[in-house]
Short mmCIF file of C-alpha atoms in Angstrom, two decimals:
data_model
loop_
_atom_site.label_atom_id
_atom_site.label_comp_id
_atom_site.label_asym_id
_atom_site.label_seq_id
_atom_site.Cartn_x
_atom_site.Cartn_y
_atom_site.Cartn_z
CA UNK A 1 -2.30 32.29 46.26
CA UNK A 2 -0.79 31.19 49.60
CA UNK A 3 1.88 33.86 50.87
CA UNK A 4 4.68 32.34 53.15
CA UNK A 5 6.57 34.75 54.53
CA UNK A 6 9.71 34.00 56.59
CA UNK A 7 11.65 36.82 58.74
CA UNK A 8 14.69 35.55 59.25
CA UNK A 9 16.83 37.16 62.71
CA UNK A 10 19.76 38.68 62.02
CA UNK A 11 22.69 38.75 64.38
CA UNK A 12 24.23 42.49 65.44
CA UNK A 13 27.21 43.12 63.11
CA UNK A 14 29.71 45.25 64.57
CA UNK A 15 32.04 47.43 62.76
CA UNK A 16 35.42 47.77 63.48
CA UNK A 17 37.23 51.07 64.24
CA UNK A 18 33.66 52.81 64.09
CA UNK A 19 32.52 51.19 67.17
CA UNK A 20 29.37 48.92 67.36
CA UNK A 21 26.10 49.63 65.58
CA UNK A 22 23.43 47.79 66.98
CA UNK A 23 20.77 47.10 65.17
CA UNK A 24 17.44 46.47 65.95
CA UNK A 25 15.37 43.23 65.61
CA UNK A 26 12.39 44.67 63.93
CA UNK A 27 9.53 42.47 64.71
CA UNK A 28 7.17 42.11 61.64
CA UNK A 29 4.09 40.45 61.77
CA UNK A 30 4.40 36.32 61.17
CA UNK A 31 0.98 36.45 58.96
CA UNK A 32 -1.18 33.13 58.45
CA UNK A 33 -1.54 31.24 55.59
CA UNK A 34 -3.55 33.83 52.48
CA UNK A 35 -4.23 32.07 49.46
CA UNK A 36 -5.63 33.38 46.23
CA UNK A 37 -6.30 31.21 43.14
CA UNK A 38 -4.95 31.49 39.90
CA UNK A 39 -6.98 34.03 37.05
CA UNK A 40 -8.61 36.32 39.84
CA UNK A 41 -11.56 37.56 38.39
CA UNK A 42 -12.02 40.36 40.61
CA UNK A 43 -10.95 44.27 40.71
CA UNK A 44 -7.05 44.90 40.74
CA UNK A 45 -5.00 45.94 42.30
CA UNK A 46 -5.88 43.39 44.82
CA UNK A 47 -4.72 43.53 48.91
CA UNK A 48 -2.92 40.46 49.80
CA UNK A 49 -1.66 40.99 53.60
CA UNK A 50 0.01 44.17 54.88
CA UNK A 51 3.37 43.21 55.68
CA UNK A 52 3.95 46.06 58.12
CA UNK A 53 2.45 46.60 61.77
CA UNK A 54 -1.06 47.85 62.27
CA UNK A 55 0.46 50.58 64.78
CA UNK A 56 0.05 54.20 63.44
CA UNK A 57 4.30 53.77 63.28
CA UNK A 58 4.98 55.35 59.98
CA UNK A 59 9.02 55.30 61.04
CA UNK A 60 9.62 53.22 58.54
CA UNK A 61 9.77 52.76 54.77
CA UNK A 62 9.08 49.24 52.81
CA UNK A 63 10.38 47.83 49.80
CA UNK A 64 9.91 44.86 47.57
CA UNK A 65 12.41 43.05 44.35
CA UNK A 66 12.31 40.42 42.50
CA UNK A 67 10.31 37.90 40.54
CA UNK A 68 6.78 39.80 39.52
CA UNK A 69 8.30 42.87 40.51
CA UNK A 70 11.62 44.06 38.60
CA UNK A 71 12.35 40.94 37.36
CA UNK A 72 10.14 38.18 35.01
CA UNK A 73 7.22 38.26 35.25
CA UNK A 74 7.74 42.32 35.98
CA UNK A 75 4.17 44.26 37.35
CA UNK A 76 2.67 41.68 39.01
CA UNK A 77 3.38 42.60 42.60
CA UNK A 78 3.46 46.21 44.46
CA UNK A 79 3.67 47.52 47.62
CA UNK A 80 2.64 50.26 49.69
CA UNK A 81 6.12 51.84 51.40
CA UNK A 82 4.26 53.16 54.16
CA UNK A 83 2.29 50.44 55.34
CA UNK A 84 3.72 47.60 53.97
CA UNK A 85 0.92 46.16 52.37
CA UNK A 86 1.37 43.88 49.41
CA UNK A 87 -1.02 44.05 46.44
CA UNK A 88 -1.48 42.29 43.28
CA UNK A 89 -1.66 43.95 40.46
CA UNK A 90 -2.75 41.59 37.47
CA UNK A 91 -4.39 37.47 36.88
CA UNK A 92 -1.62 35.42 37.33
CA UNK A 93 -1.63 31.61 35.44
CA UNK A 94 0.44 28.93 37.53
CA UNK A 95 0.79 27.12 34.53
CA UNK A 96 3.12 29.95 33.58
CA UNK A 97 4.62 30.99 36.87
CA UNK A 98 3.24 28.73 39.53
CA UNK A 99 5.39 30.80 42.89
CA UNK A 100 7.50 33.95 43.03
CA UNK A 101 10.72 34.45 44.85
CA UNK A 102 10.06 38.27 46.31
CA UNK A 103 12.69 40.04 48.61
CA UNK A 104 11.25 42.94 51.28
CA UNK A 105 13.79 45.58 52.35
CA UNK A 106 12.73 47.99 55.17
CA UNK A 107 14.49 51.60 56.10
CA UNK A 108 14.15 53.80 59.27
CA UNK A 109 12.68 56.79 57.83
CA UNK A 110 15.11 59.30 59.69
CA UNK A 111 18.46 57.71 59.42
CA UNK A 112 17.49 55.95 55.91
CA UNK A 113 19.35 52.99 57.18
CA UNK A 114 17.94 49.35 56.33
CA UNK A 115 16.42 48.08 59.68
CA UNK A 116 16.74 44.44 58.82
CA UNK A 117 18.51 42.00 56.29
CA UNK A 118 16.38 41.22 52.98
CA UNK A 119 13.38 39.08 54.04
CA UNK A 120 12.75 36.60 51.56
CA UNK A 121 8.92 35.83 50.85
CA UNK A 122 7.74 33.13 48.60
CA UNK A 123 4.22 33.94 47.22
CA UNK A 124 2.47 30.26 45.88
CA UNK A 125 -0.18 30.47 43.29
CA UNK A 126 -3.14 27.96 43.97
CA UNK A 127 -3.97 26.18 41.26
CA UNK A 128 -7.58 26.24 39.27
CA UNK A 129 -8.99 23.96 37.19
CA UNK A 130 -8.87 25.91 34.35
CA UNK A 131 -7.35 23.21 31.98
CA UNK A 132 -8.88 20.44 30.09
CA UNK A 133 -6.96 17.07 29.29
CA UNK A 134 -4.93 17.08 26.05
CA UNK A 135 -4.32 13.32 24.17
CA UNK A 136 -0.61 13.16 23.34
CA UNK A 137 0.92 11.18 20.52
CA UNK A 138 -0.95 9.37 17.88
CA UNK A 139 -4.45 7.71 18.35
CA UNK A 140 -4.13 4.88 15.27
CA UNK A 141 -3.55 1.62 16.13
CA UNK A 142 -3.63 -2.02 14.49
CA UNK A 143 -5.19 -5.37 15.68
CA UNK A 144 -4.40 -8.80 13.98
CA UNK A 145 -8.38 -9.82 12.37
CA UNK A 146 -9.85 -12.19 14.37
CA UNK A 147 -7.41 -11.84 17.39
CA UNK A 148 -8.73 -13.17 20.47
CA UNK A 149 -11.17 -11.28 22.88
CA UNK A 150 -8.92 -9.71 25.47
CA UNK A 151 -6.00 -8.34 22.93
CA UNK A 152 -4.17 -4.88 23.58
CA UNK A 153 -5.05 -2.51 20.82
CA UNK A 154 -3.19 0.06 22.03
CA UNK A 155 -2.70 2.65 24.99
CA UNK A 156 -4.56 6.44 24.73
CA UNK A 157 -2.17 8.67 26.47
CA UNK A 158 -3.02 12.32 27.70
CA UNK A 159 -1.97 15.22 30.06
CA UNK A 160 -3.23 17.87 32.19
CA UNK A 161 -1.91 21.07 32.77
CA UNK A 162 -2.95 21.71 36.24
CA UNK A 163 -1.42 21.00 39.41
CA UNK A 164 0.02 17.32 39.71
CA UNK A 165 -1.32 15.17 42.51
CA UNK A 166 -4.72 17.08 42.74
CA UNK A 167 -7.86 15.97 40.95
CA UNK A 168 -7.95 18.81 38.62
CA UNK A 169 -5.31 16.36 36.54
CA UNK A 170 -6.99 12.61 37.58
CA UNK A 171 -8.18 11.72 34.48
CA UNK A 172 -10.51 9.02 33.28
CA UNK A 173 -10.70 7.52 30.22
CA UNK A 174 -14.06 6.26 28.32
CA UNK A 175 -15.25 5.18 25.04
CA UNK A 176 -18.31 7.07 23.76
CA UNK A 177 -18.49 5.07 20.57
CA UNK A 178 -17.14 1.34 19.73
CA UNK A 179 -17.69 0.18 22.69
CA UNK A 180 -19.43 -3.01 21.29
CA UNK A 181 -15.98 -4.34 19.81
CA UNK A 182 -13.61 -2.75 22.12
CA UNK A 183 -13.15 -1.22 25.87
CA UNK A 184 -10.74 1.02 27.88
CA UNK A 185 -9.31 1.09 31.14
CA UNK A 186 -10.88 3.66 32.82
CA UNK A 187 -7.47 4.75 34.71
CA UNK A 188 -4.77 3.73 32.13
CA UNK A 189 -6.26 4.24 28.76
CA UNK A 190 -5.30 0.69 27.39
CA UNK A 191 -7.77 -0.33 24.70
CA UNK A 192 -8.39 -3.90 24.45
CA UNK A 193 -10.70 -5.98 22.39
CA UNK A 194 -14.19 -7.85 23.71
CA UNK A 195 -15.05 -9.89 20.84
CA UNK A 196 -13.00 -12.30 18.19
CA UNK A 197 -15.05 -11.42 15.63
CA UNK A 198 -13.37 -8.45 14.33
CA UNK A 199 -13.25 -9.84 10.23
CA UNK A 200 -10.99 -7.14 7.74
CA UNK A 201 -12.77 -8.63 4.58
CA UNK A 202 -15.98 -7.21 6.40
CA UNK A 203 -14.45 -3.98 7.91
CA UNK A 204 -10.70 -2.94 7.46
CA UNK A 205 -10.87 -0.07 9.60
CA UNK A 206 -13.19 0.59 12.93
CA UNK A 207 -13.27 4.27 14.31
CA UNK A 208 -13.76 4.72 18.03
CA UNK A 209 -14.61 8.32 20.33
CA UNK A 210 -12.33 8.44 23.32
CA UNK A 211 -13.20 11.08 26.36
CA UNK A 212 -11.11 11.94 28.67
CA UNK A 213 -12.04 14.25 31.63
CA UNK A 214 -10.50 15.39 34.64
CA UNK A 215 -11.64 15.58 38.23
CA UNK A 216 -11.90 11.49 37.86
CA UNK A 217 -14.61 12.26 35.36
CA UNK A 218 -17.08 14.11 38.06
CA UNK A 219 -19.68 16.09 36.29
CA UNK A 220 -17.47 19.15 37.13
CA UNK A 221 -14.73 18.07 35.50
CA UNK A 222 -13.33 19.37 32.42
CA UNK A 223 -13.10 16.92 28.88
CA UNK A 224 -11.70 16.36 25.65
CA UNK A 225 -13.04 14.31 23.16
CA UNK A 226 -11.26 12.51 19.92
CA UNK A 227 -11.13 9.65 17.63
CA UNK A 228 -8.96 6.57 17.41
CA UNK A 229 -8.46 4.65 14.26
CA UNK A 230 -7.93 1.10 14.94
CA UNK A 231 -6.98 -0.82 11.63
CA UNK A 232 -7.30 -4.80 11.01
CA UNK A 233 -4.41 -6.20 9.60
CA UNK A 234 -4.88 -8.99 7.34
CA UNK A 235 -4.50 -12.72 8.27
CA UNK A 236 -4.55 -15.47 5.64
CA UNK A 237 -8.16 -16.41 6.60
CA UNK A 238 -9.61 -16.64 2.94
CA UNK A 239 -8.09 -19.43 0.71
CA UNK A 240 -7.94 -18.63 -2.90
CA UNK A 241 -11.36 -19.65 -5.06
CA UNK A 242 -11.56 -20.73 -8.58
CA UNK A 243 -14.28 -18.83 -10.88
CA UNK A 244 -15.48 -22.54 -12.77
CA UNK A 245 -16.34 -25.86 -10.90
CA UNK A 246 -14.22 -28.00 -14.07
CA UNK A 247 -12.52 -26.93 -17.53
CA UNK A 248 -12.07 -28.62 -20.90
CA UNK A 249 -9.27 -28.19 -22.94
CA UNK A 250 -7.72 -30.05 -26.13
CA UNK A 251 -3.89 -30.51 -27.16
CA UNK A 252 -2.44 -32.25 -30.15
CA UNK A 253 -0.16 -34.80 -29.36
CA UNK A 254 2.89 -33.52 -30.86
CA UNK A 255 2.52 -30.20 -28.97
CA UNK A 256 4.93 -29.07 -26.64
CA UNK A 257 5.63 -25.97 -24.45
CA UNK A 258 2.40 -24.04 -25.61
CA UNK A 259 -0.01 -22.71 -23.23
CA UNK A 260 -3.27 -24.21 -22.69
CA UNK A 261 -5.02 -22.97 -20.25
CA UNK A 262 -4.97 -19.58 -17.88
CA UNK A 263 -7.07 -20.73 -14.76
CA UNK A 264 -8.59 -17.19 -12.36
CA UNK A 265 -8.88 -17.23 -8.77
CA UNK A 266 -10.06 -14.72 -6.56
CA UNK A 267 -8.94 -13.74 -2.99
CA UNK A 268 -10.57 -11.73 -0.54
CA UNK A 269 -6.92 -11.44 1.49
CA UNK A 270 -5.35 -8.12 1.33
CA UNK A 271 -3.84 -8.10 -2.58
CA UNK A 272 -0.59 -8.13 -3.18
CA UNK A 273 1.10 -9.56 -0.08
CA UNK A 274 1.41 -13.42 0.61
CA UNK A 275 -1.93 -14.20 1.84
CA UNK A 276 -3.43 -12.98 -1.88
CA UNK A 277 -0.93 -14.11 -3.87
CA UNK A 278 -2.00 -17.69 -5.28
CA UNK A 279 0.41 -20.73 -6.50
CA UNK A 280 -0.79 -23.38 -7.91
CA UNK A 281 -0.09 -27.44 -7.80
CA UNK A 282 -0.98 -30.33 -10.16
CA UNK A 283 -1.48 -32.56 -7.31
CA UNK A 284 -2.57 -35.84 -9.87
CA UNK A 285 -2.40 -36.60 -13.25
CA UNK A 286 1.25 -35.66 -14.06
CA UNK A 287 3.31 -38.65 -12.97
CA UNK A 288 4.83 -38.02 -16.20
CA UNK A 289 6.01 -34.78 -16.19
CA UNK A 290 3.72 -33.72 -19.39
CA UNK A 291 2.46 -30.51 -17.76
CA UNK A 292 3.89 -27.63 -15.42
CA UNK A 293 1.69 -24.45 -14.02
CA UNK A 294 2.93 -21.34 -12.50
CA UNK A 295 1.49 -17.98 -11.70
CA UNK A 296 0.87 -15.06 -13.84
CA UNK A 297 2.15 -12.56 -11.48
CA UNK A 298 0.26 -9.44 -12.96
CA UNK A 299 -3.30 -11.22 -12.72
CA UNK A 300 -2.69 -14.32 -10.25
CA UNK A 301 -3.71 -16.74 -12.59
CA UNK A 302 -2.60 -20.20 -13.06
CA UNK A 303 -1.05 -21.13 -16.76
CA UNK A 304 -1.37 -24.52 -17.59
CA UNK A 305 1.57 -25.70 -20.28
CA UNK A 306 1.87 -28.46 -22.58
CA UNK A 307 5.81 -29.59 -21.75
CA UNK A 308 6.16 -32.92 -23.27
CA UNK A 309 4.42 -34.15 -26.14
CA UNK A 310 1.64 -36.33 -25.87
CA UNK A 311 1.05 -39.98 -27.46
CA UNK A 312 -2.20 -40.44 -28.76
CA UNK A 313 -1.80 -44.25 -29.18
CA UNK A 314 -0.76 -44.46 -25.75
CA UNK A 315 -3.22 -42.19 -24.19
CA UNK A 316 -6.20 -39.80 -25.85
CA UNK A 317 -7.21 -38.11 -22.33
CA UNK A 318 -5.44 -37.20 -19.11
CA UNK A 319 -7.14 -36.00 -16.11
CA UNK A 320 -5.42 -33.39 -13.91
CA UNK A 321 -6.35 -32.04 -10.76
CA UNK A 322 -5.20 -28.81 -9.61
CA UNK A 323 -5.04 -27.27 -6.64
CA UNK A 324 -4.70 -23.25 -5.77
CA UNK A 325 -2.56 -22.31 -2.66
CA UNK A 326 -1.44 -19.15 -0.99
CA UNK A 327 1.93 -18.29 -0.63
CA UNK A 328 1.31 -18.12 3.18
CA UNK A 329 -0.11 -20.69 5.05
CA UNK A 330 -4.10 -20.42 5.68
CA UNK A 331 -4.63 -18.69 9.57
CA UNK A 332 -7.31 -18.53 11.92
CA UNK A 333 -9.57 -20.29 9.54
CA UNK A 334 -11.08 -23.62 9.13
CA UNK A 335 -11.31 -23.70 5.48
CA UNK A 336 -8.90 -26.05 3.02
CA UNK A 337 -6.92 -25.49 -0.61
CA UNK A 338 -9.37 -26.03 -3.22
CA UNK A 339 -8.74 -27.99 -5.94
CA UNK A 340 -10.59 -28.65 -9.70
CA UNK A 341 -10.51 -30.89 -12.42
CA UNK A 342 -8.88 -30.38 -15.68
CA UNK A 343 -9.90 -32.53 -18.61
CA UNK A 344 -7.33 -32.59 -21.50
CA UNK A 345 -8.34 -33.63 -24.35
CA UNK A 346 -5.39 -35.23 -26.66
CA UNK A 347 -5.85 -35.45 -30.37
CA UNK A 348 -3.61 -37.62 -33.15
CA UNK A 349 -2.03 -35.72 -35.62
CA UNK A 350 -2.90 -35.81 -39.37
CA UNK A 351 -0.36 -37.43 -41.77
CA UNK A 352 -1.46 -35.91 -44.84
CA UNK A 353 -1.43 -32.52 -43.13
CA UNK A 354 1.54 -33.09 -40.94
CA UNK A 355 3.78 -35.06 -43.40
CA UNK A 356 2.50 -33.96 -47.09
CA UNK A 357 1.05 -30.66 -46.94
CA UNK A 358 3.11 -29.04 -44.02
CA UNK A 359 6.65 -30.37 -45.71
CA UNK A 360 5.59 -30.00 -49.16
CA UNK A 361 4.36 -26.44 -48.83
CA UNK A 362 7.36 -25.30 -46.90
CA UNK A 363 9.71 -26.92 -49.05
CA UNK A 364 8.21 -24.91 -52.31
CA UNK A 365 7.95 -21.57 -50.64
CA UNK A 366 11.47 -22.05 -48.78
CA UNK A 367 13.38 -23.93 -51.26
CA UNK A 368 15.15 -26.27 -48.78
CA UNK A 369 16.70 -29.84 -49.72
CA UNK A 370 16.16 -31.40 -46.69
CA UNK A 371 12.53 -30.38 -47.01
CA UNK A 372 12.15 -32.15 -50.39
CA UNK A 373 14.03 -35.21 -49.29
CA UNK A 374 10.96 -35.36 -46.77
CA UNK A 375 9.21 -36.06 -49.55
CA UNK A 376 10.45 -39.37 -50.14
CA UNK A 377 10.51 -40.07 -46.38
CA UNK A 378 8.52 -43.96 -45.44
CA UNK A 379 5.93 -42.53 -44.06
CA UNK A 380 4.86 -39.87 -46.48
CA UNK A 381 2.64 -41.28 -49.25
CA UNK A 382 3.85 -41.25 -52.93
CA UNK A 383 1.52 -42.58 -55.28
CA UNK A 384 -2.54 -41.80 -54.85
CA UNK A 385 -3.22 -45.30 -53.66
CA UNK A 386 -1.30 -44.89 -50.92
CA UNK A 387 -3.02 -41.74 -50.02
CA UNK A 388 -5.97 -42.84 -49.87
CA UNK A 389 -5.12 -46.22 -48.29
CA UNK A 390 -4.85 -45.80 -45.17
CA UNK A 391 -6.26 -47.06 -41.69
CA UNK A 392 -9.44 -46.51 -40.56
CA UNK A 393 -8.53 -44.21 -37.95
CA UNK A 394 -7.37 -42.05 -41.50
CA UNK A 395 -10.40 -42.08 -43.04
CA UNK A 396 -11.69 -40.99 -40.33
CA UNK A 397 -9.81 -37.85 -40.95
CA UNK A 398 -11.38 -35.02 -41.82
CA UNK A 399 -11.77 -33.48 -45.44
CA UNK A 400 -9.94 -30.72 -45.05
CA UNK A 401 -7.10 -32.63 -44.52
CA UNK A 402 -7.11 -34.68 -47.29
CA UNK A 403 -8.12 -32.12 -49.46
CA UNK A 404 -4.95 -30.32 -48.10
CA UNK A 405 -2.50 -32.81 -49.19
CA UNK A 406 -4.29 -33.11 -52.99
CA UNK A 407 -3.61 -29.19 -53.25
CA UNK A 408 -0.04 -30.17 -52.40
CA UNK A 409 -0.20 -32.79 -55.61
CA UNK A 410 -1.47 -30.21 -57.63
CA UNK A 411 0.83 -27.04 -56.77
CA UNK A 412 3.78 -29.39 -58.06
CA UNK A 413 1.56 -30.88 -61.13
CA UNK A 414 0.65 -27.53 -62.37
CA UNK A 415 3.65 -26.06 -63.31
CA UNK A 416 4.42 -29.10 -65.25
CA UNK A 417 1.62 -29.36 -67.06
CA UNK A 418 1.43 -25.82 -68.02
CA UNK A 419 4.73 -26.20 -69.62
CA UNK A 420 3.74 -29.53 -71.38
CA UNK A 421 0.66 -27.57 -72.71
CA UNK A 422 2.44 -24.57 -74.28
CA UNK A 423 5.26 -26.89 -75.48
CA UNK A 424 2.08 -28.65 -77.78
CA UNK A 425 1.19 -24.72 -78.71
CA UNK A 426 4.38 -24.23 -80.18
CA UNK A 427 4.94 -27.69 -82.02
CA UNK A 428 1.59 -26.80 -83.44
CA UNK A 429 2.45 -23.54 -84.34
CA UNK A 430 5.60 -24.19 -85.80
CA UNK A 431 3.92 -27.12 -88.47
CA UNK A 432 1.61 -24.68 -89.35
CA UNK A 433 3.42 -22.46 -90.33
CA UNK A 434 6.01 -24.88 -92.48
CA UNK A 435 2.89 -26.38 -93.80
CA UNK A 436 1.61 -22.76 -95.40
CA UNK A 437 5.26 -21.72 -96.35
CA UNK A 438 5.34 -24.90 -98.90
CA UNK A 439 1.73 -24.71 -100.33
CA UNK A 440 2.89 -20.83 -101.18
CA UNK A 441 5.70 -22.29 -103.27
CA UNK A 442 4.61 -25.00 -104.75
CA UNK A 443 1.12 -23.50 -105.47
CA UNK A 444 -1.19 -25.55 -107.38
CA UNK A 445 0.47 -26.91 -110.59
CA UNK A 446 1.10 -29.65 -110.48
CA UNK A 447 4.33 -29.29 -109.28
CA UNK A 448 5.63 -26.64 -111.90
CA UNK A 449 7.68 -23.90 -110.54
CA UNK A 450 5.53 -20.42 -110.04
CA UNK A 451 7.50 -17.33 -111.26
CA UNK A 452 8.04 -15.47 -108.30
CA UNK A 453 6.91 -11.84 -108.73
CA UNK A 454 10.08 -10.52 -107.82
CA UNK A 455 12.26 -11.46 -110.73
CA UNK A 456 13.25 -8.71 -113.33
CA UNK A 457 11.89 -7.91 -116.65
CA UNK A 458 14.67 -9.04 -118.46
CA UNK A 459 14.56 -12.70 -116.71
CA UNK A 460 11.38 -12.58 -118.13
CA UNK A 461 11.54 -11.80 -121.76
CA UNK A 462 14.42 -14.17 -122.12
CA UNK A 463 12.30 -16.93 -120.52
CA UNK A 464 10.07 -16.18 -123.85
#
């Protein structure tokens, strides 16, 4: 603590119809520079300087007000009114209360008159080194992957309590840990990077130990240790990859907006944002607009569809080759868009199954004329030897086919024949019966009349 202590000289003052008062200059000692640091760890109450002369002059009385006396911080300060000696009574922090404003009033014992104006003293604690740095604000930061060696990261920031513009608050910055990938300034705290390396698909997140001690990081110096978070952020560096090398598929030739294919990727990019999700190009084999492919945005597949039809006579295989793209353009890589081949296979239609059994069956179970008409379309067969006279690519056809359209025949034949058969029961039936209802009649006489049993007695005696 360094005491300053300024007399100031007061002019006489004269008072007016009382005559003139003269008052004395009292001349107190002008004391040299005392200091005392900050958290005394000694016995209290402590003897700063005595204010007061050294003479055996006890004439006078001494007073002290103000900050650390009677005012905040009260009890900190005391004085002797005899001698004038000033005493500390209690540690002081100058973190908390780094001077005091303190006021000394003197008064002649005898006339109890104040000698002197108010001296004002101003009592300066000395600082100690008593504080350790403290980081401020946040220590995560985020670096671009593969960002060149040299790039800001990010700036450490910290304080010291202690007294600016001495060393107890220089502080110096170092990395205990990380310092393979990264550095710091020693003075500033700005991180940088010292390699372009740093991959997010490897490591997303890299965890460093700052220190930062005072005293320009002498071995005396107090420290503080902590731990910065520096995240990658993702780049498009990783193009999307398909799970097969080729794939195989077959359409019919009259199909049309049915899917055919659903074609996984994968992507080692950060998923869902633009450099994961994939979108997909037929870059050959559709000059004529047969296909179209978008993305499944749940799963980032490709679906392949079937939009026109297909002519088998014209063509019985296309080859398409797609290709998988990001959304964002590829970055800080030297890779390409990958593409594969897709093999479609196209197959004709059956006539007996397409024109016969598919018309035929929907026009029984539906009912509907312009289904039956179909019936009797050209290029449905009508008679068996057109059904079975067909090309070669039709025999060719298989069974199943053929023996679906003959179960078409049949579900119309059967009906009709059923009806023919129990029209023959009844005609037989019926001529049976006539044929037994005559014989009973007739009998066997020779064409004489029976008597029936049901005639009368009488009937029969006049027969006799």
């Amino acid at each position: 603590m360094e005491v300053h202590l300024v007399r100031s000289t007061m002019p006489k003052r004269q008072r007016r119809g009382q005559g003139s008062l003269n008052r004395s200059r009292r001349c107190f000692r002008v004391l040299p520079w005392q200091s005392i640091v900050e958290n005394y760890e000694g016995s209290y109450p402590k003897l700063i300087e005595r204010l007061g002369p050294y003479s055996s002059d006890r004439r006078y009385w001494y007073f002290i007000e103000g900050e650390g006396v009677d005012t905040y911080p009260t009890g900190v300060f005391s004085m002797d009114t005899d001698t004038g000696d000033l005493f500390l009574l209690k540690a002081v922090d100058r973190e908390e209360f780094p001077a005091y404003n303190i006021l000394m009033i003197v008064f002649d014992k005898h006339t109890n008159v104040e000698l002197d104006e108010k001296i004002p003293l101003r009592v300066i604690v000395d600082d100690l080194n008593d504080n350790a740095p403290e980081f401020v604000g946040p220590l995560h930061f985020t670096v671009p992957e593969h960002c060149s060696a040299g790039t800001v990261v990010g700036v450490v920031s910290a304080t010291d309590r202690d007294q600016i513009g001495t060393d107890h608050m220089k502080i110096k910055y170092t990395l205990v840990s990380g310092s393979d990938m990264f550095t710091i300034h020693p003075e500033t705290g700005v991180i940088t990077t010292t390699t372009n390396t740093l991959d997010r698909e490897v490591k997303d997140n890299h965890v460093v130990t700052v220190k930062i001690q005072d005293m320009n990081g002498a071995p005396n110096g107090l420290f503080a240790t902590s731990t910065a978070t520096i995240a990658l952020s993702d780049i498009n560096d990783n193009p999307p990859t398909f799970m097969k090398s080729s794939y195989n598929v077959t359409v019919q030739e009259d199909e049309s907006e049915k899917l055919l294919l659903r074609i996984p990727v994968q992507d080692k990019d950060l998923i869902n944002t633009s450099n994961w999700m994939s979108k997909f190009v037929i870059t050959k084999g559709n000059e004529n607009g047969n296909f179209r492919i978008v993305t499944d945005p749940q799963t980032n597949e490709g679906l392949l569809y079937i939009t026109k039809p297909l002519d088998y006579e014209k063509t019985n295989n296309v080859q398409l080759l797609i290709t998988a793209q990001n959304v964002a353009s590829l970055n800080g890589s030297s890779a390409t868009w990958q593409s594969i081949p897709v093999n479609v296979n196209v197959e004709k239609v059956d006539a007996v199954r397409a024109g016969l059994g598919q018309k035929i069956s929907l026009g029984i179970l539906t009912r509907d004329p312009p289904t039956r008409r179909a019936l009797t379309s050209p290029h449905t067969p009508t008679t068996f030897s057109q059904l079975f006279s067909q090309s070669p690519d039709r025999e060719q056809q298989t069974a199943r086919s053929v023996s679906f359209g003959l179960l078409g025949i049949m579900t119309i034949l059967c009906p009709v024949v059923l009806l023919l058969l129990l029209f023959l029961v009844l005609v037989f039936f019926c001529l049976k019966k006539r044929e037994k209802l005559q014989l009973y009649e007739t009998g066997d006489t020779g064409g004489i009349p029976l008597k029936s049993n049901t005639e009368a007695p009488e009937d029969s005696m006049a027969w006799e």
